C-alpha cells in the first residue's frame, strides 16, 4: 500500500512537471487577457493552464481544473484528491500533497 501511494505521488509529480509547452505559452498570453486569475485559500494566482471549477469553460485547460473546498485548493487527479500547496509559473510546476499522509512524512 505504501509503495502504491509512493508510486502514485511520483506519477503525479512527473505528470505535472511539464504542464505547458511553447505553443501553450502563446495561448496563455491570449487567454490571460480574457481570463483574470482565480484564487482559493492561500493560492492567489490560479491562471492558465489551471482553472477553478467555477471559471468560464474557455479559461484554462479542463484536465487541470482545480476545485476550492473548505478554502483549500484541490487537484482531483484520476481517483485521488491532492491539496495544492503552490503553483510556480516560472518553472511550470505545481506542488500538491496527499492529505492522507501524516504531517512531516
mmCIF file of N, CA and C in Angstrom:
data_model
loop_
_atom_site.group_PDB
_atom_site.id
_atom_site.type_symbol
_atom_site.label_atom_id
_atom_site.label_comp_id
_atom_site.label_asym_id
_atom_site.label_seq_id
_atom_site.Cartn_x
_atom_site.Cartn_y
_atom_site.Cartn_z
ATOM 1 N N UNK A 1 0.825 -1.192 0.000
ATOM 2 C CA UNK A 1 0.000 0.000 0.000
ATOM 3 C C UNK A 1 0.869 1.255 0.000
ATOM 4 N N UNK A 2 1.928 1.248 0.829
ATOM 5 C CA UNK A 2 2.812 2.396 0.893
ATOM 6 C C UNK A 2 3.519 2.604 -0.436
ATOM 7 N N UNK A 3 3.920 1.508 -1.093
ATOM 8 C CA UNK A 3 4.580 1.600 -2.389
ATOM 9 C C UNK A 3 3.633 2.164 -3.435
ATOM 10 N N UNK A 4 2.365 1.771 -3.388
ATOM 11 C CA UNK A 4 1.385 2.283 -4.336
ATOM 12 C C UNK A 4 1.192 3.786 -4.139
ATOM 13 N N UNK A 5 1.108 4.240 -2.899
ATOM 14 C CA UNK A 5 0.965 5.666 -2.618
ATOM 15 C C UNK A 5 2.188 6.421 -3.087
ATOM 16 N N UNK A 6 3.374 5.868 -2.819
ATOM 17 C CA UNK A 6 4.611 6.499 -3.247
ATOM 18 C C UNK A 6 4.680 6.570 -4.766
ATOM 19 N N UNK A 7 4.315 5.477 -5.447
ATOM 20 C CA UNK A 7 4.313 5.461 -6.910
ATOM 21 C C UNK A 7 3.319 6.461 -7.464
ATOM 22 N N UNK A 8 2.150 6.535 -6.845
ATOM 23 C CA UNK A 8 1.131 7.485 -7.294
ATOM 24 C C UNK A 8 1.619 8.911 -7.126
ATOM 25 N N UNK A 9 2.294 9.190 -6.023
ATOM 26 C CA UNK A 9 2.811 10.538 -5.780
ATOM 27 C C UNK A 9 3.863 10.910 -6.815
ATOM 28 N N UNK A 10 4.761 9.977 -7.114
ATOM 29 C CA UNK A 10 5.784 10.257 -8.127
ATOM 30 C C UNK A 10 5.150 10.445 -9.489
ATOM 31 N N UNK A 11 4.138 9.651 -9.820
ATOM 32 C CA UNK A 11 3.444 9.803 -11.087
ATOM 33 C C UNK A 11 2.830 11.191 -11.171
ATOM 34 N N UNK A 12 2.210 11.647 -10.084
ATOM 35 C CA UNK A 12 1.609 12.969 -10.051
ATOM 36 C C UNK A 12 2.657 14.043 -10.302
ATOM 37 N N UNK A 13 3.763 13.934 -9.600
ATOM 38 C CA UNK A 13 4.817 14.934 -9.740
ATOM 39 C C UNK A 13 5.354 14.956 -11.166
ATOM 40 N N UNK A 14 5.669 13.778 -11.705
ATOM 41 C CA UNK A 14 6.217 13.709 -13.052
ATOM 42 C C UNK A 14 5.219 14.140 -14.109
ATOM 43 N N UNK A 15 3.951 13.822 -13.892
ATOM 44 C CA UNK A 15 2.918 14.191 -14.862
ATOM 45 C C UNK A 15 2.748 15.699 -14.957
ATOM 46 N N UNK A 16 2.948 16.379 -13.850
ATOM 47 C CA UNK A 16 2.673 17.810 -13.824
ATOM 48 C C UNK A 16 3.902 18.694 -13.992
ATOM 49 N N UNK A 17 5.078 18.094 -14.098
ATOM 50 C CA UNK A 17 6.278 18.910 -14.241
ATOM 51 C C UNK A 17 6.285 19.715 -15.533
ATOM 52 N N UNK A 18 5.745 19.144 -16.579
ATOM 53 C CA UNK A 18 5.750 19.826 -17.876
ATOM 54 C C UNK A 18 4.336 20.224 -18.249
ATOM 55 N N UNK A 19 3.753 21.157 -17.522
ATOM 56 C CA UNK A 19 2.347 21.499 -17.718
ATOM 57 C C UNK A 19 2.116 22.412 -18.914
ATOM 58 N N UNK A 20 3.167 23.003 -19.432
ATOM 59 C CA UNK A 20 2.969 23.858 -20.598
ATOM 60 C C UNK A 20 4.046 23.583 -21.630
ATOM 61 N N UNK A 21 3.745 23.884 -22.855
ATOM 62 C CA UNK A 21 4.729 23.793 -23.928
ATOM 63 C C UNK A 21 4.808 25.156 -24.580
ATOM 64 N N UNK A 22 5.661 25.313 -25.559
ATOM 65 C CA UNK A 22 5.811 26.632 -26.179
ATOM 66 C C UNK A 22 4.526 27.067 -26.870
ATOM 67 N N UNK A 23 3.780 26.135 -27.451
ATOM 68 C CA UNK A 23 2.521 26.525 -28.088
ATOM 69 C C UNK A 23 1.504 26.962 -27.038
ATOM 70 N N UNK A 24 1.508 26.325 -25.877
ATOM 71 C CA UNK A 24 0.599 26.734 -24.805
ATOM 72 C C UNK A 24 0.989 28.092 -24.254
ATOM 73 N N UNK A 25 2.276 28.410 -24.267
ATOM 74 C CA UNK A 25 2.725 29.698 -23.767
ATOM 75 C C UNK A 25 2.125 30.830 -24.596
ATOM 76 N N UNK A 26 2.050 30.643 -25.915
ATOM 77 C CA UNK A 26 1.441 31.684 -26.736
ATOM 78 C C UNK A 26 -0.062 31.776 -26.456
ATOM 79 N N UNK A 27 -0.726 30.632 -26.225
ATOM 80 C CA UNK A 27 -2.138 30.642 -25.859
ATOM 81 C C UNK A 27 -2.349 31.347 -24.530
ATOM 82 N N UNK A 28 -1.404 31.179 -23.612
ATOM 83 C CA UNK A 28 -1.505 31.804 -22.289
ATOM 84 C C UNK A 28 -1.608 33.313 -22.417
ATOM 85 N N UNK A 29 -0.815 33.902 -23.299
ATOM 86 C CA UNK A 29 -0.839 35.348 -23.459
ATOM 87 C C UNK A 29 -2.198 35.811 -23.963
ATOM 88 N N UNK A 30 -2.779 35.073 -24.889
ATOM 89 C CA UNK A 30 -4.091 35.419 -25.414
ATOM 90 C C UNK A 30 -5.172 35.211 -24.360
ATOM 91 N N UNK A 31 -5.181 34.055 -23.717
ATOM 92 C CA UNK A 31 -6.202 33.734 -22.717
ATOM 93 C C UNK A 31 -6.048 34.612 -21.486
ATOM 94 N N UNK A 32 -4.810 34.914 -21.098
ATOM 95 C CA UNK A 32 -4.563 35.731 -19.915
ATOM 96 C C UNK A 32 -5.230 37.086 -19.981
ATOM 97 N N UNK A 33 -5.375 37.620 -21.179
ATOM 98 C CA UNK A 33 -6.019 38.919 -21.331
ATOM 99 C C UNK A 33 -7.527 38.818 -21.110
ATOM 100 N N UNK A 34 -8.090 37.648 -21.407
ATOM 101 C CA UNK A 34 -9.527 37.442 -21.324
ATOM 102 C C UNK A 34 -9.939 36.902 -19.955
ATOM 103 N N UNK A 35 -9.117 36.039 -19.371
ATOM 104 C CA UNK A 35 -9.454 35.352 -18.132
ATOM 105 C C UNK A 35 -8.602 35.868 -16.972
ATOM 106 N N UNK A 36 -9.207 36.575 -16.046
ATOM 107 C CA UNK A 36 -8.435 37.020 -14.882
ATOM 108 C C UNK A 36 -8.097 35.834 -13.991
ATOM 109 N N UNK A 37 -7.018 35.931 -13.209
ATOM 110 C CA UNK A 37 -6.657 34.830 -12.309
ATOM 111 C C UNK A 37 -7.746 34.586 -11.259
ATOM 112 N N UNK A 38 -7.851 33.347 -10.831
ATOM 113 C CA UNK A 38 -8.767 32.970 -9.756
ATOM 114 C C UNK A 38 -7.960 32.769 -8.486
ATOM 115 N N UNK A 39 -8.647 32.581 -7.372
ATOM 116 C CA UNK A 39 -7.942 32.307 -6.122
ATOM 117 C C UNK A 39 -8.797 31.417 -5.231
ATOM 118 N N UNK A 40 -8.099 30.688 -4.377
ATOM 119 C CA UNK A 40 -8.753 29.840 -3.377
ATOM 120 C C UNK A 40 -7.776 29.660 -2.230
ATOM 121 N N UNK A 41 -8.171 30.059 -1.049
ATOM 122 C CA UNK A 41 -7.293 29.912 0.113
ATOM 123 C C UNK A 41 -5.973 30.634 -0.095
ATOM 124 N N UNK A 42 -4.873 29.927 0.127
ATOM 125 C CA UNK A 42 -3.548 30.553 0.010
ATOM 126 C C UNK A 42 -3.037 30.601 -1.425
ATOM 127 N N UNK A 43 -3.739 29.972 -2.356
ATOM 128 C CA UNK A 43 -3.339 30.005 -3.764
ATOM 129 C C UNK A 43 -4.049 31.185 -4.414
ATOM 130 N N UNK A 44 -3.310 32.260 -4.632
ATOM 131 C CA UNK A 44 -3.901 33.529 -5.036
ATOM 132 C C UNK A 44 -3.877 33.787 -6.534
ATOM 133 N N UNK A 45 -3.125 33.011 -7.322
ATOM 134 C CA UNK A 45 -2.967 33.319 -8.741
ATOM 135 C C UNK A 45 -3.191 32.060 -9.574
ATOM 136 N N UNK A 46 -4.416 31.591 -9.645
ATOM 137 C CA UNK A 46 -4.727 30.401 -10.438
ATOM 138 C C UNK A 46 -5.040 30.880 -11.848
ATOM 139 N N UNK A 47 -4.135 30.581 -12.774
ATOM 140 C CA UNK A 47 -4.319 31.019 -14.148
ATOM 141 C C UNK A 47 -3.835 29.934 -15.102
ATOM 142 N N UNK A 48 -3.906 30.213 -16.384
ATOM 143 C CA UNK A 48 -3.594 29.245 -17.431
ATOM 144 C C UNK A 48 -2.293 28.505 -17.155
ATOM 145 N N UNK A 49 -2.261 27.187 -17.260
ATOM 146 C CA UNK A 49 -3.259 26.286 -17.814
ATOM 147 C C UNK A 49 -4.296 25.819 -16.789
ATOM 148 N N UNK A 50 -4.174 26.256 -15.529
ATOM 149 C CA UNK A 50 -5.110 25.829 -14.490
ATOM 150 C C UNK A 50 -6.372 26.680 -14.526
ATOM 151 N N UNK A 51 -7.419 26.169 -13.909
ATOM 152 C CA UNK A 51 -8.666 26.898 -13.772
ATOM 153 C C UNK A 51 -9.403 26.340 -12.565
ATOM 154 N N UNK A 52 -10.247 27.149 -11.948
ATOM 155 C CA UNK A 52 -11.131 26.651 -10.894
ATOM 156 C C UNK A 52 -12.407 26.141 -11.540
ATOM 157 N N UNK A 53 -13.068 25.195 -10.897
ATOM 158 C CA UNK A 53 -14.242 24.578 -11.497
ATOM 159 C C UNK A 53 -15.381 25.557 -11.762
ATOM 160 N N UNK A 54 -15.379 26.734 -11.180
ATOM 161 C CA UNK A 54 -16.420 27.726 -11.458
ATOM 162 C C UNK A 54 -16.032 28.740 -12.519
ATOM 163 N N UNK A 55 -14.812 28.648 -13.036
ATOM 164 C CA UNK A 55 -14.349 29.584 -14.064
ATOM 165 C C UNK A 55 -15.039 29.300 -15.395
ATOM 166 N N UNK A 56 -15.088 30.295 -16.278
ATOM 167 C CA UNK A 56 -15.646 30.050 -17.614
ATOM 168 C C UNK A 56 -14.899 28.911 -18.311
ATOM 169 N N UNK A 57 -15.598 28.156 -19.130
ATOM 170 C CA UNK A 57 -15.008 26.968 -19.761
ATOM 171 C C UNK A 57 -13.852 27.298 -20.696
ATOM 172 N N UNK A 58 -13.788 28.519 -21.219
ATOM 173 C CA UNK A 58 -12.681 28.886 -22.105
ATOM 174 C C UNK A 58 -11.422 29.281 -21.336
ATOM 175 N N UNK A 59 -11.480 29.295 -20.018
ATOM 176 C CA UNK A 59 -10.322 29.656 -19.202
ATOM 177 C C UNK A 59 -9.602 28.390 -18.743
ATOM 178 N N UNK A 60 -8.337 28.282 -19.068
ATOM 179 C CA UNK A 60 -7.546 27.137 -18.640
ATOM 180 C C UNK A 60 -7.842 25.881 -19.437
ATOM 181 N N UNK A 61 -7.170 24.811 -19.051
ATOM 182 C CA UNK A 61 -7.305 23.508 -19.689
ATOM 183 C C UNK A 61 -8.154 22.635 -18.771
ATOM 184 N N UNK A 62 -9.169 21.991 -19.325
ATOM 185 C CA UNK A 62 -10.114 21.246 -18.481
ATOM 186 C C UNK A 62 -9.434 20.159 -17.652
ATOM 187 N N UNK A 63 -8.378 19.528 -18.174
ATOM 188 C CA UNK A 63 -7.668 18.487 -17.418
ATOM 189 C C UNK A 63 -7.061 19.049 -16.135
ATOM 190 N N UNK A 64 -6.735 20.339 -16.137
ATOM 191 C CA UNK A 64 -6.100 20.971 -14.985
ATOM 192 C C UNK A 64 -7.094 21.768 -14.148
ATOM 193 N N UNK A 65 -8.354 21.355 -14.134
ATOM 194 C CA UNK A 65 -9.364 22.035 -13.328
ATOM 195 C C UNK A 65 -9.154 21.726 -11.850
ATOM 196 N N UNK A 66 -9.095 22.780 -11.049
ATOM 197 C CA UNK A 66 -8.939 22.666 -9.600
ATOM 198 C C UNK A 66 -10.282 22.995 -8.945
ATOM 199 N N UNK A 67 -10.464 22.530 -7.735
ATOM 200 C CA UNK A 67 -11.673 22.896 -7.002
ATOM 201 C C UNK A 67 -11.275 23.582 -5.701
ATOM 202 N N UNK A 68 -12.214 24.313 -5.139
ATOM 203 C CA UNK A 68 -11.986 25.013 -3.884
ATOM 204 C C UNK A 68 -12.922 24.392 -2.851
ATOM 205 N N UNK A 69 -12.349 23.696 -1.877
ATOM 206 C CA UNK A 69 -13.125 23.013 -0.849
ATOM 207 C C UNK A 69 -12.626 23.437 0.529
ATOM 208 N N UNK A 70 -13.513 24.006 1.309
ATOM 209 C CA UNK A 70 -13.154 24.474 2.654
ATOM 210 C C UNK A 70 -11.930 25.382 2.627
ATOM 211 N N UNK A 71 -11.881 26.255 1.627
ATOM 212 C CA UNK A 71 -10.804 27.231 1.467
ATOM 213 C C UNK A 71 -9.455 26.574 1.154
ATOM 214 N N UNK A 72 -9.475 25.355 0.620
ATOM 215 C CA UNK A 72 -8.269 24.659 0.174
ATOM 216 C C UNK A 72 -8.387 24.407 -1.325
ATOM 217 N N UNK A 73 -7.291 24.608 -2.043
ATOM 218 C CA UNK A 73 -7.272 24.327 -3.467
ATOM 219 C C UNK A 73 -6.997 22.843 -3.649
ATOM 220 N N UNK A 74 -7.875 22.158 -4.380
ATOM 221 C CA UNK A 74 -7.812 20.711 -4.524
ATOM 222 C C UNK A 74 -7.594 20.341 -5.990
ATOM 223 N N UNK A 75 -6.661 19.421 -6.213
ATOM 224 C CA UNK A 75 -6.431 18.834 -7.531
ATOM 225 C C UNK A 75 -7.005 17.429 -7.513
ATOM 226 N N UNK A 76 -8.019 17.188 -8.333
ATOM 227 C CA UNK A 76 -8.597 15.852 -8.475
ATOM 228 C C UNK A 76 -7.897 15.205 -9.657
ATOM 229 N N UNK A 77 -7.123 14.176 -9.381
ATOM 230 C CA UNK A 77 -6.352 13.522 -10.429
ATOM 231 C C UNK A 77 -6.626 12.037 -10.378
ATOM 232 N N UNK A 78 -7.276 11.548 -11.427
ATOM 233 C CA UNK A 78 -7.692 10.151 -11.502
ATOM 234 C C UNK A 78 -8.557 9.851 -10.272
ATOM 235 N N UNK A 79 -8.163 8.951 -9.407
ATOM 236 C CA UNK A 79 -9.026 8.628 -8.267
ATOM 237 C C UNK A 79 -8.547 9.293 -6.980
ATOM 238 N N UNK A 80 -7.591 10.201 -7.073
ATOM 239 C CA UNK A 80 -7.059 10.829 -5.869
ATOM 240 C C UNK A 80 -7.368 12.309 -5.780
ATOM 241 N N UNK A 81 -7.400 12.796 -4.552
ATOM 242 C CA UNK A 81 -7.567 14.224 -4.264
ATOM 243 C C UNK A 81 -6.287 14.701 -3.603
ATOM 244 N N UNK A 82 -5.718 15.777 -4.126
ATOM 245 C CA UNK A 82 -4.469 16.311 -3.607
ATOM 246 C C UNK A 82 -4.659 17.778 -3.255
ATOM 247 N N UNK A 83 -4.109 18.191 -2.131
ATOM 248 C CA UNK A 83 -4.168 19.586 -1.715
ATOM 249 C C UNK A 83 -3.020 20.339 -2.370
ATOM 250 N N UNK A 84 -3.343 21.400 -3.096
ATOM 251 C CA UNK A 84 -2.329 22.199 -3.785
ATOM 252 C C UNK A 84 -1.675 23.128 -2.778
ATOM 253 N N UNK A 85 -0.361 23.052 -2.686
ATOM 254 C CA UNK A 85 0.400 23.922 -1.779
ATOM 255 C C UNK A 85 0.964 25.132 -2.502
ATOM 256 N N UNK A 86 1.313 24.970 -3.785
ATOM 257 C CA UNK A 86 1.834 26.108 -4.545
ATOM 258 C C UNK A 86 1.789 25.799 -6.035
ATOM 259 N N UNK A 87 1.751 26.859 -6.820
ATOM 260 C CA UNK A 87 1.866 26.765 -8.270
ATOM 261 C C UNK A 87 2.961 27.745 -8.662
ATOM 262 N N UNK A 88 3.955 27.249 -9.377
ATOM 263 C CA UNK A 88 5.054 28.097 -9.817
ATOM 264 C C UNK A 88 5.005 28.187 -11.337
ATOM 265 N N UNK A 89 4.628 29.343 -11.835
ATOM 266 C CA UNK A 89 4.504 29.530 -13.280
ATOM 267 C C UNK A 89 5.856 29.796 -13.931
ATOM 268 N N UNK A 90 6.870 30.175 -13.149
ATOM 269 C CA UNK A 90 8.203 30.415 -13.709
ATOM 270 C C UNK A 90 8.865 29.119 -14.157
ATOM 271 N N UNK A 91 8.714 28.055 -13.358
ATOM 272 C CA UNK A 91 9.337 26.779 -13.752
ATOM 273 C C UNK A 91 8.299 25.696 -14.069
ATOM 274 N N UNK A 92 7.040 26.112 -14.253
ATOM 275 C CA UNK A 92 5.951 25.224 -14.692
ATOM 276 C C UNK A 92 5.759 24.011 -13.798
ATOM 277 N N UNK A 93 5.646 24.240 -12.500
ATOM 278 C CA UNK A 93 5.422 23.140 -11.567
ATOM 279 C C UNK A 93 4.262 23.460 -10.632
ATOM 280 N N UNK A 94 3.697 22.399 -10.108
ATOM 281 C CA UNK A 94 2.658 22.511 -9.091
ATOM 282 C C UNK A 94 3.080 21.603 -7.944
ATOM 283 N N UNK A 95 2.943 22.074 -6.723
ATOM 284 C CA UNK A 95 3.269 21.249 -5.561
ATOM 285 C C UNK A 95 1.959 20.876 -4.889
ATOM 286 N N UNK A 96 1.700 19.575 -4.856
ATOM 287 C CA UNK A 96 0.465 19.076 -4.265
ATOM 288 C C UNK A 96 0.798 17.919 -3.334
ATOM 289 N N UNK A 97 0.011 17.796 -2.283
ATOM 290 C CA UNK A 97 0.247 16.720 -1.315
ATOM 291 C C UNK A 97 -1.017 15.900 -1.131
ATOM 292 N N UNK A 98 -0.812 14.657 -0.799
ATOM 293 C CA UNK A 98 -1.908 13.756 -0.469
ATOM 294 C C UNK A 98 -2.322 14.068 0.959
ATOM 295 N N UNK A 99 -3.546 14.554 1.175
ATOM 296 C CA UNK A 99 -3.950 14.921 2.544
ATOM 297 C C UNK A 99 -4.028 13.723 3.489
ATOM 298 N N UNK A 100 -3.973 12.503 2.958
ATOM 299 C CA UNK A 100 -3.998 11.314 3.799
ATOM 300 C C UNK A 100 -2.654 10.985 4.419
ATOM 301 N N UNK A 101 -1.583 11.639 3.942
ATOM 302 C CA UNK A 101 -0.266 11.387 4.524
ATOM 303 C C UNK A 101 -0.145 12.130 5.844
ATOM 304 N N UNK A 102 0.620 11.535 6.751
ATOM 305 C CA UNK A 102 0.854 12.193 8.031
ATOM 306 C C UNK A 102 1.785 13.370 7.841
ATOM 307 N N UNK A 103 1.634 14.370 8.666
ATOM 308 C CA UNK A 103 2.497 15.549 8.615
ATOM 309 C C UNK A 103 3.944 15.149 8.852
ATOM 310 N N UNK A 104 4.851 15.769 8.115
ATOM 311 C CA UNK A 104 6.298 15.509 8.179
ATOM 312 C C UNK A 104 6.664 14.104 7.706
ATOM 313 N N UNK A 105 5.789 13.452 6.948
ATOM 314 C CA UNK A 105 6.067 12.116 6.429
ATOM 315 C C UNK A 105 6.539 12.213 4.988
#
